[in-house]
Amino acid sequence: MTTTVVKKTLSKNDQGQEIISSVGMIVALVSFAMLFATLMMGFAMFRLTAPVWPPAGMTKPSLLLPSLSTLCIFLSSVCYMKFEKNMADNRGLIATIVLGFIFMIIQTLLWHSLKTQGIYVSSGIFPSIIYAFTWIHAAHIVAALAMLIWLYRNVQKGVTPTTQRQAGNTGKFWHFLGIVWFIMFVTIFVI
Amino acid sequence: MAFFEQHIHDEPKTFLSKYVFSFDHKVIGKQFLWYGIAFLGIGGMMALLIRWTLAFPGEPFPVIGQFLFPHTNGVVPPDTYAMLFTLHGTIMIFYAITPILIGAFGNFCIPLMIGARDMVFPTLNMLSFWLAFVSAILLLASLFTPLGGAAGGWVSYPTLSTLIGSPGIGQTLWCLALFVLGVSSTMGAVNYIATIITLRAPGMGYFDMPLTIWGLWLTAILNAIFLPVLGAGLLLLTFDRVFGTTFFLAGAAATSGSGDPVLFQHVFWIFGHPEVYILILPAWGIVSDLLSFFARKPAFGAKATALAMTSITILSTLVYGHHMYTTQMSPLLTQSFMMLTMTISIPSSVFFANWLGTIWKGSIRFQTPMLFSLGVVFVFGLGGLTGLYLATVSTDLYLHDTYFVVGHFHYTMAASVLLGGFAATYFWFPKMFGRMMNETIGKIHFWITMLGLNGVFMGMMVVGWAGMHRRIYNPFVYEFLQKLIPINTFITVSAITMGAAQLFFVYNFIYSMVKGPKAEQNPWGVGTLEWTIPSPAPHYNFAEIPVVKCGPHELGNPNLKGDRDFQYQTEELVECNS
Ligand SMILES: [Cu+2]
């Protein structure tokens, strides 16, 4: 394992920084998880108390675009894992960033297509959930993309223990957002 | 425990980097202290305006009333009254108590008491303060919008807080302000948790931490977990108001599925009940320490106190339903929430008994910080006991939304936290500013505050028991409440007394900062780490990171030789046969 070898050669200071930043990132992810968990709890309450779902007069949006974005974000996470294994090769990171942007484009197309189908933000609780949840998730994706680009610039200057740490933490956030999207995809669009 | 030594950075030279955009936890702590005290003043003024209206309905507020409400000749108008009680609650909880207890003393005490040079993320710490500042501007700006600030109560239940109940932009700004503040506090919480886990001085296990740190740590954990819950609720409420979603709007539009106002209550209280403990836990920790320090005895059952606080933290996440008994919750749920809420009294009594055990047979020094700590014990005891009536479904159905509730929560999360904050201020003032506060004025401040405070909140409980509802502009239009006018006048007079007592504090605080007698390194004779360094604490705290060898409460050990009756945490515990 290359990672263990690298870890052994880390200086004491780097080790400390490593522990600190991952503790910080884990606590931050718990906070983000609670934000999304609250949204899902609200959704579950509407869903379980509704006599029919989707509410009468509504149809589920087509699965095509959400499936594509799920695929995108899944592939981006795979690419990122590749990049984390060998950070000298930054093609994985570039692929992650590109796929992240494609994900955002597909989400925009999704909002657009909903509007052309006559499903507006104010058309009831189901559209409210679709729009609000995807907005909140997309806002986090934008922040994560900014982190990835910042990481890309740092990695170009050379791979150091600092950039490895940054890559690890940015990765945690990116994978987390992928998982959140997958849960949203299954609960809102599929079932 | 991962220990590594932080670098000593250069001392900042310019005014801007030293006092404004500082990375130093001590400066950020002081910034939060000023911020909190300023808002304490604003929130207190609002309380006096509310009290005046309740005691003397229709009469102009003296002196400043004419300037504030020129259209009504100084009388508080009804819509302004709703705004006042909303913002009084919001400001006191989120902008006064949180910054003072968590922002100021959290920042100041954590690194000093665990033997660290700074927080682990100094930049995040600075950002946290300046986001709180932005949030304050958003909140204050809402007062100057066309329809005024938020007026739906501090809980902002829909439908009062949706566009139907409050069409003005003030409520939207309120949501945004709280959201930003939530982000700020979450940043602080991440910082506190990581700092306490990773930067404890070598030798300091979790049970060697002062209980103050325990309180702040548990608070930070609750903050990190539950502030995002409020954040989600506020986001959805903002979407409802700005983009036209229908999360909290119930309507006849069953065809498209309608929202549910009660959902917001669930979300709010899932956050809101832990929030009560977020506010009180630091005060509990501080009081647990100070009682031991000033009784010159080890804290009785310190481990049990820490564990009791931890179990309360865990239980506090499971009881939120007791705020919603009147929302047609199923009896199965109300009974469960009642049982869980009652369970909290077990750990509460454990540490309460420990407090009494700590001062039992101690050689108590009645200095100002100790007086305030004893005040917390008294006030919290009363507040906690009255909580039982509100946890019980059958009595709560009668007492819900009366002044009994107002009296109860002021005792627990206003009075005891306020007194705890004062205790902390008097206690750590020497380490913060290098000077001592005046003891005599401090004692006067304590006794008048105590008198006024109990007059106000005891009075509230009485009128609440008699059936007076909260949030009514003029309750005396109802005949059955007219007999309560004298008690309400008494409450208001007590409130004015309490307000006036704070002038002593402000004078003492400012005068002592400039002209108070210079503080020694260890004026209280206490062994925790912050007292091993000079007063005021130097830049980057510890020239050499201390090594901890005993607990924080080693006072009055009979084996101690010499003229000290306490041990520093850096000293080996003195044993019997040495
Ligand atoms: Cu509660």
PDB file of N, CA, C and O in Angstrom, chain B residues 365-391:
ATOM      1  N   ARG B 365     -15.753  30.971  50.026  1.00  0.00           N
ATOM      2  CA  ARG B 365     -15.387  32.377  49.899  1.00  0.00           C
ATOM      3  C   ARG B 365     -16.489  33.057  49.103  1.00  0.00           C
ATOM      4  O   ARG B 365     -16.655  32.778  47.922  1.00  0.00           O
ATOM      5  N   PHE B 366     -17.206  33.968  49.753  1.00  0.00           N
ATOM      6  CA  PHE B 366     -18.338  34.588  49.069  1.00  0.00           C
ATOM      7  C   PHE B 366     -17.881  35.751  48.205  1.00  0.00           C
ATOM      8  O   PHE B 366     -18.270  36.888  48.438  1.00  0.00           O
ATOM      9  N   GLN B 367     -17.043  35.481  47.234  1.00  0.00           N
ATOM     10  CA  GLN B 367     -16.672  36.539  46.296  1.00  0.00           C
ATOM     11  C   GLN B 367     -17.710  36.599  45.191  1.00  0.00           C
ATOM     12  O   GLN B 367     -18.522  35.680  45.035  1.00  0.00           O
ATOM     13  N   THR B 368     -17.670  37.677  44.385  1.00  0.00           N
ATOM     14  CA  THR B 368     -18.747  37.896  43.423  1.00  0.00           C
ATOM     15  C   THR B 368     -18.998  36.693  42.496  1.00  0.00           C
ATOM     16  O   THR B 368     -20.147  36.302  42.329  1.00  0.00           O
ATOM     17  N   PRO B 369     -17.953  36.077  41.894  1.00  0.00           N
ATOM     18  CA  PRO B 369     -18.245  34.936  41.020  1.00  0.00           C
ATOM     19  C   PRO B 369     -18.987  33.822  41.751  1.00  0.00           C
ATOM     20  O   PRO B 369     -19.872  33.183  41.176  1.00  0.00           O
ATOM     21  N   MET B 370     -18.654  33.624  43.042  1.00  0.00           N
ATOM     22  CA  MET B 370     -19.322  32.576  43.815  1.00  0.00           C
ATOM     23  C   MET B 370     -20.770  32.945  44.065  1.00  0.00           C
ATOM     24  O   MET B 370     -21.662  32.103  43.968  1.00  0.00           O
ATOM     25  N   LEU B 371     -21.031  34.233  44.381  1.00  0.00           N
ATOM     26  CA  LEU B 371     -22.421  34.650  44.601  1.00  0.00           C
ATOM     27  C   LEU B 371     -23.253  34.346  43.368  1.00  0.00           C
ATOM     28  O   LEU B 371     -24.346  33.790  43.458  1.00  0.00           O
ATOM     29  N   PHE B 372     -22.718  34.704  42.208  1.00  0.00           N
ATOM     30  CA  PHE B 372     -23.476  34.456  40.986  1.00  0.00           C
ATOM     31  C   PHE B 372     -23.660  32.961  40.746  1.00  0.00           C
ATOM     32  O   PHE B 372     -24.717  32.527  40.283  1.00  0.00           O
ATOM     33  N   SER B 373     -22.638  32.168  41.083  1.00  0.00           N
ATOM     34  CA  SER B 373     -22.782  30.724  40.899  1.00  0.00           C
ATOM     35  C   SER B 373     -23.871  30.170  41.810  1.00  0.00           C
ATOM     36  O   SER B 373     -24.689  29.347  41.389  1.00  0.00           O
ATOM     37  N   LEU B 374     -23.882  30.633  43.060  1.00  0.00           N
ATOM     38  CA  LEU B 374     -24.940  30.180  43.966  1.00  0.00           C
ATOM     39  C   LEU B 374     -26.302  30.641  43.460  1.00  0.00           C
ATOM     40  O   LEU B 374     -27.299  29.928  43.579  1.00  0.00           O
ATOM     41  N   GLY B 375     -26.307  31.838  42.860  1.00  0.00           N
ATOM     42  CA  GLY B 375     -27.545  32.319  42.246  1.00  0.00           C
ATOM     43  C   GLY B 375     -28.039  31.356  41.187  1.00  0.00           C
ATOM     44  O   GLY B 375     -29.222  31.037  41.111  1.00  0.00           O
ATOM     45  N   VAL B 376     -27.114  30.836  40.381  1.00  0.00           N
ATOM     46  CA  VAL B 376     -27.498  29.879  39.340  1.00  0.00           C
ATOM     47  C   VAL B 376     -28.113  28.636  39.979  1.00  0.00           C
ATOM     48  O   VAL B 376     -29.140  28.134  39.531  1.00  0.00           O
ATOM     49  N   VAL B 377     -27.488  28.146  41.065  1.00  0.00           N
ATOM     50  CA  VAL B 377     -28.007  26.945  41.719  1.00  0.00           C
ATOM     51  C   VAL B 377     -29.452  27.171  42.148  1.00  0.00           C
ATOM     52  O   VAL B 377     -30.341  26.364  41.868  1.00  0.00           O
ATOM     53  N   PHE B 378     -29.717  28.301  42.797  1.00  0.00           N
ATOM     54  CA  PHE B 378     -31.056  28.610  43.286  1.00  0.00           C
ATOM     55  C   PHE B 378     -32.047  28.736  42.130  1.00  0.00           C
ATOM     56  O   PHE B 378     -33.098  28.091  42.099  1.00  0.00           O
ATOM     57  N   VAL B 379     -31.655  29.566  41.156  1.00  0.00           N
ATOM     58  CA  VAL B 379     -32.557  29.889  40.063  1.00  0.00           C
ATOM     59  C   VAL B 379     -32.814  28.657  39.199  1.00  0.00           C
ATOM     60  O   VAL B 379     -33.942  28.374  38.794  1.00  0.00           O
ATOM     61  N   PHE B 380     -31.773  27.881  38.960  1.00  0.00           N
ATOM     62  CA  PHE B 380     -31.975  26.713  38.110  1.00  0.00           C
ATOM     63  C   PHE B 380     -32.803  25.654  38.821  1.00  0.00           C
ATOM     64  O   PHE B 380     -33.623  24.973  38.201  1.00  0.00           O
ATOM     65  N   GLY B 381     -32.621  25.556  40.134  1.00  0.00           N
ATOM     66  CA  GLY B 381     -33.453  24.621  40.885  1.00  0.00           C
ATOM     67  C   GLY B 381     -34.926  24.947  40.711  1.00  0.00           C
ATOM     68  O   GLY B 381     -35.741  24.079  40.383  1.00  0.00           O
ATOM     69  N   LEU B 382     -35.259  26.228  40.887  1.00  0.00           N
ATOM     70  CA  LEU B 382     -36.651  26.648  40.720  1.00  0.00           C
ATOM     71  C   LEU B 382     -37.144  26.398  39.305  1.00  0.00           C
ATOM     72  O   LEU B 382     -38.228  25.847  39.091  1.00  0.00           O
ATOM     73  N   GLY B 383     -36.331  26.785  38.341  1.00  0.00           N
ATOM     74  CA  GLY B 383     -36.729  26.630  36.941  1.00  0.00           C
ATOM     75  C   GLY B 383     -36.923  25.176  36.594  1.00  0.00           C
ATOM     76  O   GLY B 383     -37.896  24.800  35.937  1.00  0.00           O
ATOM     77  N   GLY B 384     -36.019  24.334  37.069  1.00  0.00           N
ATOM     78  CA  GLY B 384     -36.115  22.919  36.737  1.00  0.00           C
ATOM     79  C   GLY B 384     -37.364  22.289  37.330  1.00  0.00           C
ATOM     80  O   GLY B 384     -38.071  21.548  36.653  1.00  0.00           O
ATOM     81  N   LEU B 385     -37.671  22.641  38.584  1.00  0.00           N
ATOM     82  CA  LEU B 385     -38.841  22.039  39.220  1.00  0.00           C
ATOM     83  C   LEU B 385     -40.132  22.449  38.523  1.00  0.00           C
ATOM     84  O   LEU B 385     -41.036  21.643  38.349  1.00  0.00           O
ATOM     85  N   THR B 386     -40.230  23.734  38.114  1.00  0.00           N
ATOM     86  CA  THR B 386     -41.463  24.158  37.455  1.00  0.00           C
ATOM     87  C   THR B 386     -41.605  23.527  36.086  1.00  0.00           C
ATOM     88  O   THR B 386     -42.690  23.476  35.529  1.00  0.00           O
ATOM     89  N   GLY B 387     -40.485  23.030  35.542  1.00  0.00           N
ATOM     90  CA  GLY B 387     -40.560  22.360  34.252  1.00  0.00           C
ATOM     91  C   GLY B 387     -41.395  21.102  34.310  1.00  0.00           C
ATOM     92  O   GLY B 387     -42.008  20.709  33.316  1.00  0.00           O
ATOM     93  N   LEU B 388     -41.451  20.466  35.484  1.00  0.00           N
ATOM     94  CA  LEU B 388     -42.213  19.220  35.595  1.00  0.00           C
ATOM     95  C   LEU B 388     -43.688  19.426  35.262  1.00  0.00           C
ATOM     96  O   LEU B 388     -44.330  18.568  34.671  1.00  0.00           O
ATOM     97  N   TYR B 389     -44.223  20.602  35.630  1.00  0.00           N
ATOM     98  CA  TYR B 389     -45.635  20.870  35.352  1.00  0.00           C
ATOM     99  C   TYR B 389     -45.877  20.993  33.850  1.00  0.00           C
ATOM    100  O   TYR B 389     -46.977  20.752  33.373  1.00  0.00           O
ATOM    101  N   LEU B 390     -44.824  21.421  33.138  1.00  0.00           N
ATOM    102  CA  LEU B 390     -44.990  21.613  31.700  1.00  0.00           C
ATOM    103  C   LEU B 390     -44.685  20.339  30.933  1.00  0.00           C
ATOM    104  O   LEU B 390     -45.105  20.161  29.802  1.00  0.00           O
ATOM    105  N   ALA B 391     -43.929  19.432  31.560  1.00  0.00           N
ATOM    106  CA  ALA B 391     -43.650  18.164  30.911  1.00  0.00           C
ATOM    107  C   ALA B 391     -44.851  17.233  31.018  1.00  0.00           C
ATOM    108  O   ALA B 391     -45.039  16.363  30.175  1.00  0.00           O
TER     109      ALA B 391
END
